[in-house]
Amino acid sequence: MIVTIIGLGLIGGSLSISLQQQGLATHRIGVDLSPENRQQALALGLVEEVSTDLGAAVSRADLVVVAVPMDAMLTVLPQVLDVVDQQVVIDVGSTKSMLLAAVAAHPRRGRFVAVHPMAGTEYSGPEAAVAGLFEDKTLVVCDAGQSDADAVTRVEALFTRLRMRIEHLDAGAHDLHTAYVSHISHITSFALALTVLKKEKEEQQIFALASGGFASTVRLTKSSPDMWVPIFRQNRVNVLDVLDEHIQQLQHLRQLIDAEDFAAVYQQIEQANLIKKILK
Amino acid sequence: MIVTIIGLGLIGGSLSISLQQQGLATHRIGVDLSPENRQQALALGLVEEVSTDLGAAVSRADLVVVAVPMDAMLTVLPQVLDVVDQQVVIDVGSTKSMLLAAVAAHPRRGRFVAVHPMAGTEYSGPEAAVAGLFEDKTLVVCDAGQSDADAVTRVEALFTRLRMRIEHLDAGAHDLHTAYVSHISHITSFALALTVLKKEKEEQQIFALASGGFASTVRLTKSSPDMWVPIFRQNRVNVLDVLDEHIQQLQHLRQLIDAEDFAAVYQQIEQANLIKKILK
């Protein structure tokens, strides 16, 4: 199977590695606007060839993976579908409603399967690509009824080979759920870093004390604005909804601590501890 | 050196392991109110003997480590000092101002060195104790001028052998800085868990999608209220200060997203990214 990967970053690159390791890709063509990314991807062996000719790279492929930031996705995915014949096309995007609306009326819509592998790291670019990123993670397939049945079957078989669990959600539910389990984590992490960085201007010693707990909580702060700003733009309504809920929870804890109602703070922490039962 | 460890939890237990592995402790006596903790600590080899006789266990020791939650610390540390002769006593507590005020006038104050190893995990109890917890981390020594010089020298030499970096801070600065790099991380983590758990009542599928980013951000949510409520109580003023700053940062990001000022959101994320230069 010839695979064309458009966007040679963390997700596109990691998927390329996995498809090759599982013997699913016989030849991989990489497309990227950045000459540095193309060169690095070749040097790292993420693809066998690179191209800037999107049409030709799509025409030669059996599977096309569009792994660009969500703002570029809105223009690149329709361009890909314009030249698609019987190929299967997937995105790997973090928001779905706006993207699926953008291609809803496209004559080749059926060849496109919207998927979101719930996996990533705080790093970006070709050198961030790693083997095994998708194993034991969830792949969300969105609005599968809008895709040709053969395309859905092929895509699900492929990600099952990469040891992913398949979940089906409509685009609206996907965007709501990811706001809660992914997008908000990034916002709180950015806000926490900004809080501490602001203080650090006054207090030089503060970071000497930072240990593992802090590092873990702000890990996502290293994430790229090029990836995350388009996500916040496209999932704005859900992100605002969860941000309001989160600010309310923080204000509630603040009020309890201010009022020295530590019995209630204890109960809130016990309640939060329940997440142990849910997360590994 | 005979070491008496009062409080056989994560920190007391891990310190006991490290002192033994470095050949610094020849005999370790564990004191804990909980029969389960005493039994587990013996079974796990964290100590050679256990005792419920605080006075005798302190009298026999060369070094006394008080590693109980901060509320208990306020009563246990004076009790320990009451029976101390030439022993050296350390706490390992997360807040300092209230504790140091509580023993300021004690006739044996000089034998006590206030230290805070900036290391931990989200787990608690004897079974959470691990080797190597303190290596390459920072030990904060507070108000060292209030301790006998020989006691400070011995304690610093000991933690240097455990490969810790020594930093000196007064108690007030310590409590301010830890509010920023430790206490707030726990509160945001608890609040994020509460946010998502509340939503999950309505939306069953939400956790199927949770991946590494979410797990990392809420890791600290597993932390024990028995440890953290006393910290929030004793460091209430600083915790409220940093909470206010953090809520303000979140509200600012919320307002920018609401107003669709994504150029400004981009700048905020770039600003937050600067933490990369500071944290490893």
Coordinates of C-alpha atoms in Angstrom, one line a residue:
Chain A
M1 CA 0.0 0.0 0.0
I2 CA 1.3 3.4 -1.0
V3 CA 0.7 6.0 1.7
T4 CA 0.9 9.7 1.2
I5 CA 1.3 11.7 4.4
I6 CA 0.5 15.4 4.2
G7 CA 2.0 17.2 7.2
L8 CA 5.2 15.6 8.5
G9 CA 4.9 16.5 12.2
L10 CA 4.4 14.6 15.4
I11 CA 1.2 12.7 14.4
G12 CA 1.9 12.3 10.6
G13 CA 5.4 11.2 11.3
S14 CA 4.5 8.8 14.1
L15 CA 1.7 7.3 12.0
S16 CA 4.2 6.8 9.2
I17 CA 6.6 4.9 11.4
S18 CA 3.8 2.7 12.8
L19 CA 2.4 1.9 9.3
Q20 CA 5.8 0.9 8.1
Q21 CA 6.7 -1.2 11.2
Q22 CA 3.4 -3.1 10.9
G23 CA 4.2 -3.8 7.2
L24 CA 1.1 -1.9 6.1
A25 CA 3.0 0.7 4.0
T26 CA 5.2 -0.4 1.2
H27 CA 6.1 3.1 0.0
R28 CA 5.5 6.4 1.8
I29 CA 5.4 9.8 0.2
G30 CA 5.6 12.9 2.4
V31 CA 4.2 16.3 1.5
D32 CA 5.0 19.4 3.6
L33 CA 5.2 23.1 2.8
S34 CA 8.4 23.4 4.9
P35 CA 11.7 22.5 3.2
E36 CA 13.2 21.8 6.7
N37 CA 10.4 19.4 7.6
R38 CA 10.8 17.5 4.2
Q39 CA 14.5 17.2 4.7
Q40 CA 14.2 16.1 8.3
A41 CA 11.5 13.5 7.5
L42 CA 13.7 12.0 4.8
A43 CA 16.8 12.1 7.0
L44 CA 14.9 10.4 9.8
G45 CA 13.4 7.8 7.5
L46 CA 9.8 8.8 8.2
V47 CA 9.1 8.6 4.4
E48 CA 10.8 7.2 1.3
E49 CA 10.3 10.3 -0.8
V50 CA 9.0 13.8 -0.4
S51 CA 7.0 16.0 -2.8
T52 CA 5.5 19.4 -3.1
D53 CA 3.1 18.3 -5.7
L54 CA 0.0 17.5 -3.7
G55 CA -2.1 16.3 -6.7
A56 CA 0.5 13.9 -7.9
A57 CA 1.2 12.6 -4.4
V58 CA -2.5 12.0 -3.8
S59 CA -3.0 10.3 -7.2
R60 CA -0.3 7.8 -6.6
A61 CA -1.5 6.8 -3.1
D62 CA -3.8 4.1 -1.8
L63 CA -4.2 5.9 1.5
V64 CA -3.9 9.6 2.1
V65 CA -3.3 10.9 5.7
V66 CA -3.9 14.7 6.2
A67 CA -2.0 15.6 9.4
V68 CA -1.8 19.4 9.2
P69 CA -2.9 22.0 11.9
M70 CA -6.7 22.4 12.0
D71 CA -6.7 25.8 10.2
A72 CA -4.7 24.4 7.2
M73 CA -6.9 21.3 7.3
L74 CA -10.0 23.3 6.3
T75 CA -8.3 24.2 3.0
V76 CA -6.1 21.1 2.4
L77 CA -8.7 18.4 2.9
P78 CA -11.0 19.8 0.1
Q79 CA -8.0 20.1 -2.2
V80 CA -7.1 16.4 -1.5
L81 CA -10.7 15.3 -2.1
D82 CA -10.7 17.2 -5.4
V83 CA -8.1 14.8 -6.8
V84 CA -9.2 11.6 -5.1
D85 CA -10.6 8.7 -7.1
Q86 CA -10.8 5.4 -5.1
Q87 CA -8.2 6.3 -2.5
V88 CA -9.1 6.4 1.1
V89 CA -8.4 9.7 2.9
I90 CA -8.2 10.3 6.6
D91 CA -7.5 13.4 8.7
V92 CA -6.1 13.0 12.2
G93 CA -7.6 16.3 13.5
S94 CA -8.5 17.3 17.0
T95 CA -11.8 19.1 16.2
K96 CA -14.4 17.7 13.7
S97 CA -17.6 19.8 13.4
M98 CA -16.2 22.6 11.3
L99 CA -14.1 20.3 9.2
L100 CA -16.9 17.9 8.4
A101 CA -19.2 20.9 7.6
A102 CA -16.5 22.1 5.2
V103 CA -16.5 18.9 3.1
A104 CA -20.2 17.8 3.7
A105 CA -21.2 18.6 0.1
H106 CA -18.0 17.4 -1.6
P107 CA -18.7 14.9 -4.3
R108 CA -15.9 12.6 -3.0
R109 CA -17.0 12.9 0.7
G110 CA -17.5 9.2 0.9
R111 CA -13.8 8.5 0.4
F112 CA -13.0 10.5 3.5
V113 CA -13.1 8.9 7.0
A114 CA -12.8 11.4 9.9
V115 CA -10.6 10.0 12.7
H116 CA -8.9 11.3 15.8
P117 CA -6.2 9.2 17.4
M118 CA -6.3 10.2 21.1
A119 CA -2.5 10.2 21.4
G120 CA 0.2 12.8 21.3
T121 CA 3.0 14.5 23.2
E122 CA 3.9 18.1 24.0
Y123 CA 6.5 18.1 21.2
S124 CA 6.0 18.9 17.5
G125 CA 7.7 18.6 14.1
P126 CA 9.3 15.5 12.3
E127 CA 11.9 15.0 15.1
A128 CA 9.0 14.5 17.6
A129 CA 7.7 11.5 15.7
V130 CA 8.0 8.3 17.8
A131 CA 7.2 4.6 17.3
G132 CA 4.4 3.1 19.3
L133 CA 2.6 6.4 19.9
F134 CA -0.9 4.9 19.2
E135 CA -0.7 1.5 20.9
D136 CA -3.4 1.0 23.5
K137 CA -4.9 4.4 22.8
T138 CA -8.4 5.2 21.5
L139 CA -9.2 6.1 17.9
V140 CA -12.4 8.1 17.5
V141 CA -14.2 7.6 14.2
C142 CA -16.6 10.5 13.5
D143 CA -19.8 10.4 11.5
A144 CA -18.8 7.1 9.9
G145 CA -22.3 7.0 8.2
Q146 CA -21.1 9.8 5.9
S147 CA -18.2 7.7 4.6
D148 CA -18.3 4.8 2.1
A149 CA -18.6 1.5 4.0
D150 CA -15.4 0.0 2.3
A151 CA -13.4 3.1 3.4
V152 CA -14.5 2.8 7.0
T153 CA -13.8 -0.9 7.1
R154 CA -10.3 -0.4 5.7
V155 CA -9.5 2.4 8.1
E156 CA -10.7 0.6 11.2
A157 CA -8.8 -2.6 10.2
L158 CA -5.7 -0.5 9.8
F159 CA -5.8 1.2 13.2
T160 CA -6.8 -2.1 14.8
R161 CA -3.5 -3.4 13.5
L162 CA -1.8 -0.5 15.2
R163 CA -3.5 -1.8 18.4
M164 CA -5.9 1.1 18.8
R165 CA -9.4 0.8 20.3
I166 CA -12.1 2.1 18.0
E167 CA -14.9 4.4 19.3
H168 CA -17.7 5.9 17.2
L169 CA -19.0 9.4 18.0
D170 CA -20.8 12.1 16.0
A171 CA -18.7 15.2 15.4
G172 CA -20.6 17.3 18.0
A173 CA -20.1 14.7 20.8
H174 CA -16.4 14.4 19.8
D175 CA -15.8 18.1 20.0
L176 CA -17.6 18.3 23.4
H177 CA -15.7 15.4 24.9
T178 CA -12.3 16.5 23.6
A179 CA -12.9 19.9 25.1
Y180 CA -13.2 18.2 28.5
V181 CA -10.4 15.6 28.3
S182 CA -7.9 17.3 26.1
H183 CA -8.4 21.0 25.2
I184 CA -9.0 22.2 28.8
S185 CA -5.9 20.4 30.1
H186 CA -3.8 22.5 27.7
I187 CA -5.5 25.8 28.7
T188 CA -5.0 25.1 32.4
S189 CA -1.4 24.2 31.7
F190 CA -0.8 27.4 29.8
A191 CA -2.6 29.5 32.5
L192 CA -0.6 27.8 35.2
A193 CA 2.7 28.6 33.4
L194 CA 1.7 32.2 32.9
T195 CA 0.7 32.5 36.6
V196 CA 4.1 31.2 37.7
L197 CA 6.1 33.1 35.0
K198 CA 4.5 36.3 36.1
K199 CA 5.5 35.7 39.7
E200 CA 9.0 34.7 38.7
K201 CA 9.7 38.1 37.4
E202 CA 9.5 39.3 41.0
E203 CA 11.0 36.2 42.6
Q204 CA 14.1 34.8 40.9
Q205 CA 14.4 31.7 43.1
I206 CA 11.0 30.2 42.4
F207 CA 12.0 27.6 39.8
A208 CA 14.8 26.2 41.9
L209 CA 12.0 24.6 43.9
A210 CA 9.9 23.2 41.1
S211 CA 9.8 19.4 41.2
G212 CA 8.0 16.6 39.5
G213 CA 4.5 17.6 40.4
F214 CA 4.8 21.0 38.9
A215 CA 6.6 19.7 35.8
S216 CA 3.9 17.1 35.2
T217 CA 1.1 19.7 35.6
V218 CA 2.7 22.1 33.2
R219 CA 4.1 19.5 30.7
L220 CA 1.5 20.5 28.1
T221 CA 2.6 24.1 28.3
K222 CA 5.4 23.2 25.9
S223 CA 2.7 22.6 23.2
S224 CA 2.9 24.6 20.0
P225 CA 0.5 27.5 19.4
D226 CA 0.4 26.6 15.7
M227 CA -1.4 23.5 16.6
W228 CA -3.5 24.7 19.5
V229 CA -4.8 28.2 18.4
P230 CA -6.7 26.7 15.5
I231 CA -8.2 24.0 17.8
F232 CA -9.4 26.7 20.3
R233 CA -10.8 28.7 17.3
Q234 CA -12.7 25.7 15.8
N235 CA -14.0 24.3 19.2
R236 CA -14.6 27.7 20.7
V237 CA -18.1 27.1 22.1
N238 CA -17.2 23.9 23.8
V239 CA -13.9 25.3 25.1
L240 CA -15.7 28.3 26.6
D241 CA -18.2 26.0 28.2
V242 CA -15.6 23.8 29.9
L243 CA -13.5 26.9 30.9
D244 CA -16.5 28.4 32.6
E245 CA -17.1 25.2 34.5
H246 CA -13.4 24.9 35.5
I247 CA -13.2 28.5 36.6
Q248 CA -16.3 27.9 38.7
Q249 CA -14.7 24.9 40.4
L250 CA -11.6 26.9 41.2
Q251 CA -13.6 29.8 42.6
H252 CA -15.6 27.3 44.7
L253 CA -12.3 25.8 46.2
R254 CA -11.0 29.4 46.7
Q255 CA -14.1 30.4 48.6
L256 CA -13.9 27.3 50.8
I257 CA -10.2 27.9 51.6
D258 CA -11.0 31.6 52.2
A259 CA -13.8 30.8 54.6
E260 CA -11.5 28.2 56.3
D261 CA -14.2 25.5 55.6
F262 CA -11.5 22.8 55.4
A263 CA -14.0 20.0 56.1
A264 CA -15.6 20.9 52.7
V265 CA -12.1 21.2 51.1
Y266 CA -11.4 17.6 52.3
Q267 CA -14.7 16.4 50.8
Q268 CA -13.9 18.1 47.5
I269 CA -10.5 16.4 47.3
E270 CA -12.0 13.0 48.2
Q271 CA -14.5 13.7 45.3
A272 CA -11.6 14.5 43.0
N273 CA -9.7 11.4 44.1
L274 CA -12.5 9.3 42.5
I275 CA -10.7 9.9 39.2
K276 CA -8.3 7.2 40.3
K277 CA -11.0 4.6 39.6
I278 CA -11.4 5.9 36.1
L279 CA -7.9 6.7 34.9
K280 CA -5.2 4.1 35.0
Chain B
M1 CA 23.8 6.3 63.2
I2 CA 20.5 5.3 64.7
V3 CA 17.6 7.0 62.9
T4 CA 14.1 7.3 64.3
I5 CA 11.4 8.1 61.7
I6 CA 8.1 9.3 62.9
G7 CA 5.5 8.9 60.2
L8 CA 6.1 5.9 57.9
G9 CA 4.5 7.3 54.7
L10 CA 5.8 8.2 51.3
I11 CA 8.5 10.7 52.4
G12 CA 9.5 9.1 55.8
G13 CA 9.7 5.7 54.1
S14 CA 11.6 6.9 51.1
L15 CA 14.1 8.8 53.2
S16 CA 14.6 5.6 55.3
I17 CA 15.4 3.6 52.2
S18 CA 17.9 6.3 51.0
L19 CA 19.6 6.6 54.4
Q20 CA 20.1 2.9 54.5
Q21 CA 21.3 2.5 50.9
Q22 CA 23.9 5.2 51.5
G23 CA 25.1 3.5 54.6
L24 CA 24.1 6.4 56.7
A25 CA 21.7 4.6 59.0
T26 CA 22.9 1.5 60.9
H27 CA 19.5 1.0 62.7
R28 CA 16.1 2.5 61.9
I29 CA 13.2 2.8 64.3
G30 CA 9.8 3.6 63.0
V31 CA 7.0 5.3 64.9
D32 CA 3.5 5.5 63.5
L33 CA 0.1 5.7 65.1
S34 CA -1.3 3.3 62.6
P35 CA -0.8 -0.5 63.3
E36 CA -1.2 -1.2 59.5
N37 CA 1.6 1.3 58.7
R38 CA 3.9 -0.1 61.3
Q39 CA 3.3 -3.7 60.1
Q40 CA 3.7 -2.7 56.4
A41 CA 6.9 -0.7 57.1
L42 CA 8.5 -3.7 58.9
A43 CA 7.3 -6.1 56.1
L44 CA 8.7 -3.8 53.4
G45 CA 12.0 -3.4 55.3
L46 CA 11.6 0.3 55.7
V47 CA 12.8 0.1 59.3
E48 CA 14.4 -2.6 61.5
E49 CA 12.0 -2.1 64.4
V50 CA 8.7 -0.2 65.2
S51 CA 7.6 1.5 68.3
T52 CA 4.7 3.4 69.8
D53 CA 6.8 4.9 72.5
L54 CA 7.8 8.3 71.0
G55 CA 10.0 9.3 73.9
A56 CA 12.1 6.1 74.0
A57 CA 12.4 6.1 70.2
V58 CA 13.7 9.7 70.2
S59 CA 16.0 9.1 73.1
R60 CA 17.8 6.2 71.4
A61 CA 18.2 8.1 68.1
D62 CA 21.0 10.2 66.7
L63 CA 18.7 11.6 64.0
V64 CA 15.0 12.1 64.3
V65 CA 12.9 12.6 61.2
V66 CA 9.4 13.9 61.7
A67 CA 7.4 13.1 58.6
V68 CA 3.8 13.4 59.6
P69 CA 1.0 15.5 57.9
M70 CA 1.3 19.2 58.7
D71 CA -1.5 19.3 61.2
A72 CA 0.0 16.5 63.3
M73 CA 3.4 18.1 62.8
L74 CA 2.3 21.1 65.0
T75 CA 1.9 18.8 68.0
V76 CA 4.4 16.1 67.3
L77 CA 7.5 18.3 66.7
P78 CA 7.2 20.1 70.1
Q79 CA 6.7 16.6 71.8
V80 CA 9.9 15.4 70.1
L81 CA 11.9 18.5 71.1
D82 CA 10.7 18.0 74.7
V83 CA 12.7 14.8 74.9
V84 CA 15.7 15.7 72.7
D85 CA 19.2 16.1 74.2
Q86 CA 22.0 16.3 71.6
Q87 CA 20.0 14.6 68.8
V88 CA 19.4 16.3 65.5
V89 CA 15.7 16.7 64.5
I90 CA 14.4 17.4 61.1
D91 CA 10.9 17.8 59.7
V92 CA 10.2 17.3 56.0
G93 CA 7.1 19.4 55.9
S94 CA 5.6 21.4 53.0
T95 CA 4.8 24.6 54.9
K96 CA 7.1 26.3 57.4
S97 CA 5.9 29.6 58.8
M98 CA 3.3 28.2 61.2
L99 CA 5.5 25.3 62.3
L100 CA 8.5 27.4 63.0
A101 CA 6.4 29.9 65.0
A102 CA 5.1 26.9 67.0
V103 CA 8.6 25.9 68.2
A104 CA 10.3 29.3 68.1
A105 CA 10.5 29.6 71.9
H106 CA 11.3 25.9 72.6
P107 CA 14.4 25.5 74.7
R108 CA 15.7 22.8 72.3
R109 CA 14.9 24.8 69.1
G110 CA 18.6 24.7 68.2
R111 CA 18.6 21.0 67.7
F112 CA 15.8 21.3 65.0
V113 CA 16.6 22.0 61.4
A114 CA 13.6 22.7 59.2
V115 CA 14.0 21.1 55.7
H116 CA 11.7 20.5 52.8
P117 CA 12.8 18.0 50.2
M118 CA 11.1 19.1 47.0
A119 CA 10.2 15.6 45.9
G120 CA 7.2 13.4 46.1
T121 CA 4.6 11.4 44.1
E122 CA 0.8 11.4 44.1
Y123 CA 0.8 8.2 46.3
S124 CA 0.9 7.8 50.0
G125 CA 1.6 5.3 52.8
P126 CA 4.5 2.9 53.4
E127 CA 3.9 1.0 50.2
A128 CA 4.5 4.3 48.3
A129 CA 8.0 4.6 49.6
V130 CA 10.6 4.4 46.8
A131 CA 14.4 4.4 46.4
G132 CA 16.0 7.3 44.7
L133 CA 13.1 9.8 45.3
F134 CA 15.4 12.6 46.4
E135 CA 18.3 12.3 43.9
D136 CA 18.9 15.5 41.9
K137 CA 16.1 17.3 43.7
T138 CA 16.3 20.4 45.8
L139 CA 16.3 20.5 49.6
V140 CA 15.1 23.8 51.1
V141 CA 16.7 24.6 54.5
C142 CA 14.6 27.2 56.3
D143 CA 15.7 29.8 58.8
A144 CA 19.0 27.9 59.4
G145 CA 20.2 30.7 61.6
Q146 CA 17.7 29.5 64.3
S147 CA 19.4 26.1 64.4
D148 CA 22.7 25.1 66.0
A149 CA 25.5 25.3 63.5
D150 CA 26.6 21.6 64.1
A151 CA 23.0 20.4 63.5
V152 CA 22.8 22.4 60.2
T153 CA 26.2 21.1 59.0
R154 CA 25.2 17.5 59.8
V155 CA 21.8 17.7 58.0
E156 CA 23.3 19.4 54.9
A157 CA 26.1 16.8 54.7
L158 CA 23.5 14.0 55.0
F159 CA 21.2 15.3 52.2
T160 CA 24.2 16.1 50.0
R161 CA 25.1 12.4 50.3
L162 CA 21.6 11.7 49.0
R163 CA 22.5 13.8 46.0
M164 CA 20.2 16.7 46.8
R165 CA 20.9 20.4 46.0
I166 CA 20.7 22.6 49.1
E167 CA 18.9 25.9 48.9
H168 CA 18.4 28.4 51.8
L169 CA 15.2 30.3 52.3
D170 CA 13.4 32.0 55.1
A171 CA 10.1 30.4 56.1
G172 CA 8.0 33.2 54.6
A173 CA 9.8 33.0 51.2
H174 CA 9.6 29.2 51.3
D175 CA 5.8 29.2 51.8
L176 CA 5.3 31.8 49.0
H177 CA 7.4 29.9 46.5
T178 CA 5.9 26.5 47.3
A179 CA 2.4 28.0 46.9
Y180 CA 3.5 28.8 43.3
V181 CA 5.4 25.7 42.3
S182 CA 3.6 23.0 44.3
H183 CA 0.4 23.9 46.1
I184 CA -1.3 25.5 43.1
S185 CA -0.5 22.5 40.9
H186 CA -2.5 20.3 43.2
I187 CA -5.5 22.7 43.4
T188 CA -5.7 23.1 39.6
S189 CA -5.5 19.3 39.3
F190 CA -8.3 18.7 41.8
A191 CA -10.4 21.4 40.1
L192 CA -9.8 19.9 36.7
A193 CA -10.8 16.4 37.9
L194 CA -14.0 17.9 39.5
T195 CA -14.8 19.7 36.3
V196 CA -14.6 16.5 34.2
L197 CA -16.2 14.3 36.8
K198 CA -19.2 16.6 36.9
K199 CA -19.5 16.5 33.2
E200 CA -19.1 12.7 33.2
K201 CA -22.3 12.3 35.1
E202 CA -24.1 13.5 32.0
E203 CA -21.7 12.0 29.4
Q204 CA -20.7 8.4 30.0
Q205 CA -18.2 8.1 27.2
I206 CA -16.0 11.0 28.2
F207 CA -13.2 9.0 29.8
A208 CA -12.8 6.6 26.9
L209 CA -11.1 9.5 25.1
A210 CA -8.8 10.6 27.9
S211 CA -5.2 10.1 26.9
G212 CA -1.7 10.9 28.1
G213 CA -2.1 14.7 28.2
F214 CA -5.2 14.5 30.5
A215 CA -3.6 11.9 32.7
S216 CA -0.5 13.9 33.2
T217 CA -2.5 17.1 34.0
V218 CA -4.6 15.3 36.6
R219 CA -2.0 13.0 38.0
L220 CA -1.7 15.0 41.3
T221 CA -5.5 14.5 41.7
K222 CA -4.7 11.2 43.3
S223 CA -3.0 13.0 46.2
S224 CA -4.3 12.4 49.7
P225 CA -6.6 15.0 51.4
D226 CA -4.9 14.0 54.7
M227 CA -1.7 15.5 53.5
W228 CA -3.0 18.4 51.5
V229 CA -5.8 19.9 53.6
P230 CA -3.4 20.8 56.4
I231 CA -1.0 22.4 53.9
F232 CA -3.8 24.5 52.4
R233 CA -4.8 25.5 56.0
Q234 CA -1.3 26.5 57.0
N235 CA -0.4 28.2 53.8
R236 CA -3.8 29.7 53.3
V237 CA -2.8 33.3 52.6
N238 CA -0.2 32.4 49.9
V239 CA -2.5 29.8 48.4
L240 CA -5.3 32.3 48.1
D241 CA -2.9 34.8 46.5
V242 CA -1.7 32.4 43.8
L243 CA -5.3 31.1 43.2
D244 CA -6.4 34.6 42.5
E245 CA -3.6 35.1 40.1
H246 CA -4.3 31.8 38.4
I247 CA -8.1 32.4 38.1
Q248 CA -7.3 35.8 36.6
Q249 CA -5.0 34.2 34.0
L250 CA -7.8 31.7 33.1
Q251 CA -10.4 34.5 32.9
H252 CA -8.0 36.5 30.6
L253 CA -7.6 33.5 28.2
R254 CA -11.4 32.9 28.4
Q255 CA -12.0 36.5 27.4
L256 CA -9.6 36.4 24.5
I257 CA -11.2 33.2 23.2
D258 CA -14.7 34.6 23.7
A259 CA -13.7 37.8 21.8
E260 CA -12.1 35.6 19.1
D261 CA -8.8 37.5 19.5
F262 CA -6.7 34.5 18.5
A263 CA -3.6 36.6 17.7
A264 CA -3.5 37.4 21.4
V265 CA -4.2 33.8 22.4
Y266 CA -1.2 32.9 20.2
Q267 CA 1.0 35.4 22.0
Q268 CA -0.2 34.1 25.4
I269 CA 0.8 30.5 24.4
E270 CA 4.2 31.7 23.1
Q271 CA 4.7 33.4 26.5
A272 CA 3.7 30.2 28.4
N273 CA 6.1 28.2 26.1
L274 CA 9.0 30.2 27.8
I275 CA 8.7 27.8 30.7
K276 CA 10.5 25.3 28.4
K277 CA 13.7 27.3 29.0
I278 CA 13.3 27.1 32.8
L279 CA 12.1 23.5 33.4
K280 CA 14.0 20.6 32.1

